[in-house]
C-alpha cells in the first residue's frame, strides 16, 4: 500500500516536472520568435525619432539664421 502511494507521488512529480518543461519550452520559443520583431519595431521608432530630431535641428538653425539676418524681428 505504501509502495503504491509512493509510486503515485513519483508519477505526479514527474508529470509536474514535464509540464514545467513544456511551459518553459513554449516560453522560450515565444520569446525567441518575438524578439526579432520587437527589435525591428524599436529600431524603426528610433530611426523616426532621429529623423524628427534632425528636422527640428534644421528648422532651429534656419530660424536662427533668419533672425540673424533680421527676418522675423520688427
Short mmCIF file of N, CA, C and O in Angstrom, two decimals:
data_model
loop_
_atom_site.label_atom_id
_atom_site.label_comp_id
_atom_site.label_asym_id
_atom_site.label_seq_id
_atom_site.Cartn_x
_atom_site.Cartn_y
_atom_site.Cartn_z
N UNK A 1 0.80 -1.17 0.00
CA UNK A 1 0.00 0.00 0.00
C UNK A 1 0.86 1.26 0.00
O UNK A 1 0.60 2.20 -0.76
N UNK A 2 1.88 1.29 0.87
CA UNK A 2 2.77 2.45 0.92
C UNK A 2 3.53 2.56 -0.40
O UNK A 2 3.75 3.67 -0.90
N UNK A 3 3.89 1.43 -0.97
CA UNK A 3 4.62 1.44 -2.24
C UNK A 3 3.79 2.04 -3.35
O UNK A 3 4.31 2.76 -4.21
N UNK A 4 2.50 1.79 -3.38
CA UNK A 4 1.66 2.35 -4.43
C UNK A 4 1.47 3.86 -4.23
O UNK A 4 1.38 4.61 -5.20
N UNK A 5 1.41 4.30 -2.99
CA UNK A 5 1.29 5.74 -2.71
C UNK A 5 2.56 6.46 -3.15
O UNK A 5 2.50 7.51 -3.79
N UNK A 6 3.71 5.88 -2.82
CA UNK A 6 4.98 6.47 -3.22
C UNK A 6 5.09 6.50 -4.74
O UNK A 6 5.53 7.49 -5.32
N UNK A 7 4.69 5.43 -5.39
CA UNK A 7 4.71 5.38 -6.85
C UNK A 7 3.80 6.43 -7.46
O UNK A 7 4.16 7.08 -8.46
N UNK A 8 2.63 6.63 -6.87
CA UNK A 8 1.71 7.65 -7.37
C UNK A 8 2.29 9.05 -7.19
O UNK A 8 2.16 9.91 -8.07
N UNK A 9 2.94 9.29 -6.06
CA UNK A 9 3.55 10.59 -5.81
C UNK A 9 4.70 10.83 -6.79
O UNK A 9 4.85 11.93 -7.33
N UNK A 10 5.49 9.80 -7.07
CA UNK A 10 6.58 9.93 -8.03
C UNK A 10 6.04 10.25 -9.42
O UNK A 10 6.58 11.12 -10.13
N UNK A 11 4.97 9.58 -9.83
CA UNK A 11 4.37 9.85 -11.13
C UNK A 11 3.83 11.28 -11.19
O UNK A 11 3.98 11.97 -12.20
N UNK A 12 3.23 11.73 -10.10
CA UNK A 12 2.70 13.09 -10.05
C UNK A 12 3.83 14.12 -10.16
O UNK A 12 3.71 15.10 -10.89
N UNK A 13 4.92 13.88 -9.46
CA UNK A 13 6.07 14.79 -9.52
C UNK A 13 6.65 14.82 -10.93
O UNK A 13 6.99 15.88 -11.45
N UNK A 14 6.77 13.65 -11.55
CA UNK A 14 7.30 13.58 -12.91
C UNK A 14 6.38 14.34 -13.88
O UNK A 14 6.85 15.09 -14.73
N UNK A 15 5.07 14.18 -13.73
CA UNK A 15 4.13 14.90 -14.59
C UNK A 15 4.24 16.41 -14.39
O UNK A 15 4.21 17.18 -15.35
N UNK A 16 4.40 16.85 -13.14
CA UNK A 16 4.54 18.28 -12.86
C UNK A 16 5.84 18.81 -13.48
O UNK A 16 5.85 19.89 -14.08
N UNK A 17 6.93 18.05 -13.37
CA UNK A 17 8.19 18.47 -13.98
C UNK A 17 8.10 18.53 -15.49
O UNK A 17 8.62 19.47 -16.12
N UNK A 18 7.44 17.55 -16.09
CA UNK A 18 7.25 17.56 -17.55
C UNK A 18 6.40 18.75 -17.98
O UNK A 18 6.70 19.40 -18.98
N UNK A 19 5.35 19.03 -17.24
CA UNK A 19 4.50 20.17 -17.54
C UNK A 19 5.32 21.47 -17.44
O UNK A 19 5.20 22.35 -18.30
N UNK A 20 6.14 21.58 -16.42
CA UNK A 20 7.00 22.76 -16.27
C UNK A 20 7.97 22.89 -17.44
O UNK A 20 8.19 23.99 -17.94
N UNK A 21 8.54 21.78 -17.87
CA UNK A 21 9.47 21.80 -19.00
C UNK A 21 8.76 22.23 -20.28
O UNK A 21 9.31 22.99 -21.08
N UNK A 22 7.53 21.77 -20.47
CA UNK A 22 6.76 22.17 -21.66
C UNK A 22 6.45 23.66 -21.61
O UNK A 22 6.59 24.36 -22.62
N UNK A 23 6.08 24.17 -20.45
CA UNK A 23 5.79 25.60 -20.32
C UNK A 23 7.04 26.42 -20.60
O UNK A 23 6.98 27.44 -21.30
N UNK A 24 8.17 25.99 -20.06
CA UNK A 24 9.43 26.70 -20.31
C UNK A 24 9.78 26.67 -21.80
O UNK A 24 10.19 27.68 -22.38
N UNK A 25 9.60 25.53 -22.44
CA UNK A 25 9.89 25.42 -23.88
C UNK A 25 9.00 26.34 -24.69
O UNK A 25 9.46 27.01 -25.63
N UNK A 26 7.72 26.40 -24.35
CA UNK A 26 6.80 27.30 -25.06
C UNK A 26 7.22 28.75 -24.85
O UNK A 26 7.22 29.55 -25.80
N UNK A 27 7.59 29.12 -23.62
CA UNK A 27 8.01 30.49 -23.34
C UNK A 27 9.28 30.84 -24.11
O UNK A 27 9.38 31.93 -24.69
N UNK A 28 10.24 29.94 -24.13
CA UNK A 28 11.49 30.21 -24.84
C UNK A 28 11.23 30.36 -26.34
O UNK A 28 11.76 31.27 -26.99
N UNK A 29 10.38 29.50 -26.89
CA UNK A 29 10.05 29.60 -28.31
C UNK A 29 9.34 30.92 -28.60
O UNK A 29 9.63 31.59 -29.60
N UNK A 30 8.41 31.29 -27.75
CA UNK A 30 7.69 32.54 -27.95
C UNK A 30 8.60 33.75 -27.88
O UNK A 30 8.52 34.67 -28.70
N UNK A 31 9.50 33.77 -26.91
CA UNK A 31 10.42 34.89 -26.76
C UNK A 31 11.38 34.94 -27.94
O UNK A 31 11.66 36.01 -28.48
N UNK A 32 11.88 33.80 -28.35
CA UNK A 32 12.85 33.79 -29.45
C UNK A 32 12.21 34.18 -30.78
O UNK A 32 12.87 34.73 -31.65
N UNK A 33 10.93 33.92 -30.94
CA UNK A 33 10.27 34.32 -32.19
C UNK A 33 9.78 35.76 -32.12
O UNK A 33 9.67 36.42 -33.15
N UNK A 34 9.50 36.28 -30.94
CA UNK A 34 9.01 37.65 -30.81
C UNK A 34 10.14 38.67 -30.72
O UNK A 34 9.95 39.82 -31.11
N UNK A 35 11.28 38.28 -30.23
CA UNK A 35 12.38 39.23 -30.01
C UNK A 35 12.82 39.94 -31.30
O UNK A 35 13.00 41.16 -31.28
N UNK A 36 13.01 39.26 -32.42
CA UNK A 36 13.40 39.98 -33.64
C UNK A 36 12.36 40.99 -34.10
O UNK A 36 12.71 42.07 -34.57
N UNK A 37 11.10 40.66 -33.94
CA UNK A 37 10.03 41.57 -34.34
C UNK A 37 10.06 42.83 -33.48
O UNK A 37 9.98 43.95 -33.98
N UNK A 38 10.21 42.64 -32.19
CA UNK A 38 10.27 43.77 -31.26
C UNK A 38 11.51 44.61 -31.55
O UNK A 38 11.44 45.85 -31.55
N UNK A 39 12.63 43.98 -31.81
CA UNK A 39 13.86 44.72 -32.10
C UNK A 39 13.71 45.55 -33.37
O UNK A 39 14.16 46.70 -33.42
N UNK A 40 13.08 44.99 -34.39
CA UNK A 40 12.87 45.74 -35.64
C UNK A 40 11.96 46.95 -35.41
O UNK A 40 12.22 48.04 -35.91
N UNK A 41 10.89 46.76 -34.63
CA UNK A 41 9.98 47.87 -34.36
C UNK A 41 10.69 48.97 -33.56
O UNK A 41 10.48 50.16 -33.81
N UNK A 42 11.50 48.58 -32.59
CA UNK A 42 12.23 49.57 -31.79
C UNK A 42 13.24 50.31 -32.66
O UNK A 42 13.44 51.51 -32.49
N UNK A 43 13.87 49.62 -33.60
CA UNK A 43 14.82 50.27 -34.49
C UNK A 43 14.11 51.28 -35.39
O UNK A 43 14.61 52.38 -35.63
N UNK A 44 12.92 50.91 -35.87
CA UNK A 44 12.14 51.83 -36.70
C UNK A 44 11.74 53.07 -35.91
O UNK A 44 11.81 54.19 -36.40
N UNK A 45 11.32 52.87 -34.66
CA UNK A 45 10.94 54.01 -33.83
C UNK A 45 12.14 54.92 -33.57
O UNK A 45 12.01 56.14 -33.60
N UNK A 46 13.28 54.33 -33.30
CA UNK A 46 14.47 55.13 -33.06
C UNK A 46 14.87 55.90 -34.31
O UNK A 46 15.27 57.07 -34.23
N UNK A 47 14.73 55.27 -35.45
CA UNK A 47 15.06 55.95 -36.71
C UNK A 47 14.12 57.13 -36.95
O UNK A 47 14.57 58.22 -37.34
N UNK A 48 12.83 56.92 -36.70
CA UNK A 48 11.87 58.03 -36.86
C UNK A 48 12.18 59.15 -35.88
O UNK A 48 12.07 60.33 -36.23
N UNK A 49 12.54 58.81 -34.65
CA UNK A 49 12.87 59.84 -33.66
C UNK A 49 14.11 60.61 -34.08
O UNK A 49 14.17 61.84 -33.92
N UNK A 50 15.10 59.91 -34.64
CA UNK A 50 16.30 60.58 -35.13
C UNK A 50 15.97 61.53 -36.27
O UNK A 50 16.49 62.64 -36.33
N UNK A 51 15.09 61.08 -37.17
CA UNK A 51 14.70 61.94 -38.29
C UNK A 51 13.96 63.19 -37.80
O UNK A 51 14.21 64.29 -38.29
N UNK A 52 13.08 63.02 -36.80
CA UNK A 52 12.37 64.17 -36.26
C UNK A 52 13.33 65.13 -35.57
O UNK A 52 13.22 66.35 -35.70
N UNK A 53 14.30 64.58 -34.83
CA UNK A 53 15.28 65.43 -34.15
C UNK A 53 16.13 66.18 -35.16
O UNK A 53 16.44 67.37 -34.97
N UNK A 54 16.53 65.53 -36.22
CA UNK A 54 17.33 66.17 -37.26
C UNK A 54 16.52 67.28 -37.94
O UNK A 54 17.04 68.38 -38.15
N UNK A 55 15.26 67.00 -38.24
CA UNK A 55 14.41 68.02 -38.86
C UNK A 55 14.22 69.22 -37.93
O UNK A 55 14.26 70.36 -38.37
N UNK A 56 14.04 68.96 -36.64
CA UNK A 56 13.88 70.05 -35.67
C UNK A 56 15.16 70.88 -35.58
O UNK A 56 15.11 72.12 -35.49
N UNK A 57 16.31 70.23 -35.63
CA UNK A 57 17.59 70.95 -35.58
C UNK A 57 17.77 71.81 -36.83
O UNK A 57 18.24 72.95 -36.74
N UNK A 58 17.37 71.29 -37.98
CA UNK A 58 17.47 72.06 -39.23
C UNK A 58 16.55 73.29 -39.16
O UNK A 58 16.96 74.40 -39.51
N UNK A 59 15.35 73.09 -38.68
CA UNK A 59 14.42 74.21 -38.57
C UNK A 59 14.92 75.24 -37.56
O UNK A 59 14.78 76.45 -37.79
N UNK A 60 15.49 74.80 -36.46
CA UNK A 60 16.03 75.72 -35.46
C UNK A 60 17.18 76.53 -36.04
O UNK A 60 17.27 77.74 -35.84
N UNK A 61 18.06 75.87 -36.76
CA UNK A 61 19.19 76.57 -37.37
C UNK A 61 18.69 77.58 -38.40
O UNK A 61 19.19 78.70 -38.47
N UNK A 62 17.70 77.19 -39.17
CA UNK A 62 17.14 78.10 -40.17
C UNK A 62 16.52 79.32 -39.48
O UNK A 62 16.70 80.47 -39.93
N UNK A 63 15.80 79.10 -38.39
CA UNK A 63 15.19 80.21 -37.66
C UNK A 63 16.26 81.13 -37.09
O UNK A 63 16.11 82.36 -37.12
N UNK A 64 17.35 80.57 -36.60
CA UNK A 64 18.44 81.39 -36.07
C UNK A 64 19.09 82.21 -37.18
O UNK A 64 19.42 83.38 -36.99
N UNK A 65 19.27 81.59 -38.34
CA UNK A 65 19.87 82.32 -39.46
C UNK A 65 18.96 83.45 -39.94
O UNK A 65 19.43 84.55 -40.25
N UNK A 66 17.66 83.18 -39.99
CA UNK A 66 16.72 84.23 -40.39
C UNK A 66 16.71 85.36 -39.36
O UNK A 66 16.65 86.53 -39.72
N UNK A 67 16.77 85.00 -38.08
CA UNK A 67 16.79 86.02 -37.03
C UNK A 67 18.08 86.83 -37.13
O UNK A 67 18.08 88.04 -36.91
N UNK A 68 19.16 86.18 -37.44
CA UNK A 68 20.46 86.87 -37.57
C UNK A 68 20.42 87.84 -38.74
O UNK A 68 21.01 88.92 -38.68
N UNK A 69 19.71 87.46 -39.81
CA UNK A 69 19.61 88.31 -41.00
C UNK A 69 18.58 89.41 -40.83
O UNK A 69 18.39 90.24 -41.71
N UNK A 70 17.88 89.43 -39.71
CA UNK A 70 16.89 90.47 -39.48
C UNK A 70 15.47 90.08 -39.83
O UNK A 70 14.55 90.89 -39.68
N UNK A 71 15.24 88.88 -40.28
CA UNK A 71 13.89 88.44 -40.59
C UNK A 71 13.19 88.06 -39.31
O UNK A 71 13.75 87.47 -38.42
N UNK A 72 11.94 88.38 -39.21
CA UNK A 72 11.15 87.97 -38.06
C UNK A 72 11.17 88.97 -36.93
O UNK A 72 10.45 88.84 -35.97
N UNK A 73 12.01 89.98 -37.00
CA UNK A 73 12.02 90.99 -35.96
C UNK A 73 11.55 92.30 -36.57
O UNK A 73 11.95 92.68 -37.64
N UNK A 74 10.65 92.98 -35.88
CA UNK A 74 10.08 94.21 -36.43
C UNK A 74 10.44 95.40 -35.59
O UNK A 74 10.73 95.41 -34.49
#
